[in-house]
GROMACS .gro file of C-alpha atoms in nm:
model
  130
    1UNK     CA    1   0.000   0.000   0.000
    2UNK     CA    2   0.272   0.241   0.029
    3UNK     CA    3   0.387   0.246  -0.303
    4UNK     CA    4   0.052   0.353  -0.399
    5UNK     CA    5   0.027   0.641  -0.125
    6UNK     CA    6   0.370   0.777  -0.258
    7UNK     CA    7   0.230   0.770  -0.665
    8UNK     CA    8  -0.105   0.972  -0.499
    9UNK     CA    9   0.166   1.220  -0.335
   10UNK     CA   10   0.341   1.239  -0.642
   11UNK     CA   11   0.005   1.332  -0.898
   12UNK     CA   12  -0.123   1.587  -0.619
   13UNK     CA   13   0.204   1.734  -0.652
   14UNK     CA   14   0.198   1.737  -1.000
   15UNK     CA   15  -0.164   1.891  -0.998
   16UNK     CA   16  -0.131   2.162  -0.679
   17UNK     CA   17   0.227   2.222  -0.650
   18UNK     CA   18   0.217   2.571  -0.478
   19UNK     CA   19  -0.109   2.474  -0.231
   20UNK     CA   20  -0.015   2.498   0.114
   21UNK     CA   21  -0.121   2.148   0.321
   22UNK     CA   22  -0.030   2.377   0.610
   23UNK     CA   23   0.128   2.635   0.788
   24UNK     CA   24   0.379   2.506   1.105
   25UNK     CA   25   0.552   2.754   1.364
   26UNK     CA   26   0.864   2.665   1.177
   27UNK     CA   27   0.719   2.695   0.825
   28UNK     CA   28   0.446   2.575   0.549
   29UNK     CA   29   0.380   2.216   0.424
   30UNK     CA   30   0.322   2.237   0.015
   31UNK     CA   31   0.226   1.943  -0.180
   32UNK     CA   32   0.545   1.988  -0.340
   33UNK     CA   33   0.676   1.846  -0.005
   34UNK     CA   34   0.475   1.568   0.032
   35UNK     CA   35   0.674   1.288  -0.190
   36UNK     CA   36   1.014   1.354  -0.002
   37UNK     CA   37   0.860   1.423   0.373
   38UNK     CA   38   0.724   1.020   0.309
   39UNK     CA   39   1.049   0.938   0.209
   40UNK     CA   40   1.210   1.096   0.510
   41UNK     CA   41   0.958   0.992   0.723
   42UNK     CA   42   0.947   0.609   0.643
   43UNK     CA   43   1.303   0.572   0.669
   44UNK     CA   44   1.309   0.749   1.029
   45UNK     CA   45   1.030   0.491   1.116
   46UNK     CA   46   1.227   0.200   0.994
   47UNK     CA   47   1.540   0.279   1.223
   48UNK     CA   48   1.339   0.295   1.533
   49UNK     CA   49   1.173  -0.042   1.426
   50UNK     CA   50   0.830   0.074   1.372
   51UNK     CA   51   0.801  -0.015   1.019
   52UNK     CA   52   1.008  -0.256   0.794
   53UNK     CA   53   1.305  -0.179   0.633
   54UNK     CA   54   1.147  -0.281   0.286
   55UNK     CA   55   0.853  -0.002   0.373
   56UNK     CA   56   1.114   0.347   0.263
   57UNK     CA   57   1.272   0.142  -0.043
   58UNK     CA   58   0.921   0.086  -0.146
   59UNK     CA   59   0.820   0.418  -0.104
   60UNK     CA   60   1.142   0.576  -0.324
   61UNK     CA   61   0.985   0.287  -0.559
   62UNK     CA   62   0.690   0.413  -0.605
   63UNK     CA   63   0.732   0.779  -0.594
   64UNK     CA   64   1.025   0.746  -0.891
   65UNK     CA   65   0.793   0.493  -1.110
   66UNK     CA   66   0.465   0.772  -1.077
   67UNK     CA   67   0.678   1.049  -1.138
   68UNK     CA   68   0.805   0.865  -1.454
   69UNK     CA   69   0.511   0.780  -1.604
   70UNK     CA   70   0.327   1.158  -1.523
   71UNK     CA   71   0.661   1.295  -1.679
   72UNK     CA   72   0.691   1.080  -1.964
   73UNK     CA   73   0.435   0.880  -2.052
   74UNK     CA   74   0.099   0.978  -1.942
   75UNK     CA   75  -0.112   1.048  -2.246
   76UNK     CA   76  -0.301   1.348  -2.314
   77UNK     CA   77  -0.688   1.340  -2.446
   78UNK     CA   78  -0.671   1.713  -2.641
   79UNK     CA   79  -0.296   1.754  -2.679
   80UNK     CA   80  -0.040   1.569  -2.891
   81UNK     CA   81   0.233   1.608  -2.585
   82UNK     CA   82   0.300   1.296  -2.418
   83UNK     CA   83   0.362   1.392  -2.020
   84UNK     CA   84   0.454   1.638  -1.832
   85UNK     CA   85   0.763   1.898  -2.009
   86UNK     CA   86   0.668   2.159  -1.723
   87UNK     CA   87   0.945   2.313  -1.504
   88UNK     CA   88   0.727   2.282  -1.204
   89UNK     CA   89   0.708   1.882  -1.254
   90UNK     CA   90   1.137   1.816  -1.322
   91UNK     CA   91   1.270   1.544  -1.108
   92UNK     CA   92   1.514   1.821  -0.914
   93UNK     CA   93   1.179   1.963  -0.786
   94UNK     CA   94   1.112   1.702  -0.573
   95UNK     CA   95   1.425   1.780  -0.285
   96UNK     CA   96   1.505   2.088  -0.109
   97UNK     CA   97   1.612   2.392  -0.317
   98UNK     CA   98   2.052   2.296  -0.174
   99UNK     CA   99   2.000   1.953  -0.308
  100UNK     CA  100   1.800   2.023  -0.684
  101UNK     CA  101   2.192   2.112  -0.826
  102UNK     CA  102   2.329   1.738  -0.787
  103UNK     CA  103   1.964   1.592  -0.853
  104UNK     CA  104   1.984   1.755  -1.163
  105UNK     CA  105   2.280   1.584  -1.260
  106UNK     CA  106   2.103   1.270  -1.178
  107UNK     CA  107   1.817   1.286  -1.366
  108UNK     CA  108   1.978   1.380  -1.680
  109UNK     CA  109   2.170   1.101  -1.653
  110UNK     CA  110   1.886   0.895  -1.586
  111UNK     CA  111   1.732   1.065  -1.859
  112UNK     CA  112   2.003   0.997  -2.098
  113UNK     CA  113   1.991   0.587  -1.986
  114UNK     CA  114   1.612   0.585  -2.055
  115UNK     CA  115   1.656   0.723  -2.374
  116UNK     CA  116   1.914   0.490  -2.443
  117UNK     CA  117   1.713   0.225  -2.359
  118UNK     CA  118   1.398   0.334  -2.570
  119UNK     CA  119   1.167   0.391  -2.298
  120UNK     CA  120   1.147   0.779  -2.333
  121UNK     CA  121   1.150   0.990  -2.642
  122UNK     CA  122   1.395   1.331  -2.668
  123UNK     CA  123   1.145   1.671  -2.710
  124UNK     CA  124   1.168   1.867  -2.971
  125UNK     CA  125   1.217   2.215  -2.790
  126UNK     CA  126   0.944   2.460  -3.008
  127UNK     CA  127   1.120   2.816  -3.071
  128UNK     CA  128   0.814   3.137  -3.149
  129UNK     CA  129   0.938   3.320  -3.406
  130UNK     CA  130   0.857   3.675  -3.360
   0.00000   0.00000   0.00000
């Protein structure tokens, strides 16, 4: 079941990304938080033994397969576009502004493997002309 929780994180964030869940003494909770806070959470659980070991991995599972497929290869009903191209949705956005740097080197080179591998296509970048 948590796999599935952290795919439902993942499409909220896609769909409210700048919603606040809510606001804390220290700060606010967006649903642009929501994927990594399970993550972090989880894994604390697991070292004090409340939860298996298996339950974070499965989590990091199911958040990077969801965000995938919404980035990739969800299909659009009125548009030719095949997932999600916006900035909002990029892998990087996912972690703490300190961290999207180095997980922006990852996911290109992730990006570069699937590409590689046939599983996602390269976008055409569309220039206006003025």
């Amino acid at each position: 079941m948590a796999p599935v929780i952290a795919s439902v994180m993942v499409m909220v964030k896609q769909f409210l990304p700048d919603s606040i869940v809510f606001d804390t003494g220290m700060g606010r909770i967006k649903y642009t938080h929501l994927p990594l806070n399970a993550c972090l959470i989880s894994f604390i659980a697991s070292l004090f033994g409340l939860i298996r070991f298996v339950v974070p991995l499965e989590i990091l599972l199911g958040t990077q397969l969801s965000w995938t497929y919404l980035r990739f290869l969800s299909p659009h009903e009125t548009e030719a576009v095949i997932g999600d191209p916006s900035e909002h949705f990029a892998w990087a956005s996912l972690f703490p502004s300190a961290f999207r740097p180095f997980c922006t080197l990852i996911s290109k080179g992730t990006f570069r493997t699937l590409v590689k591998c046939g599983v996602c296509k390269r976008r055409q970048a569309k220039f206006l002309d003025f």
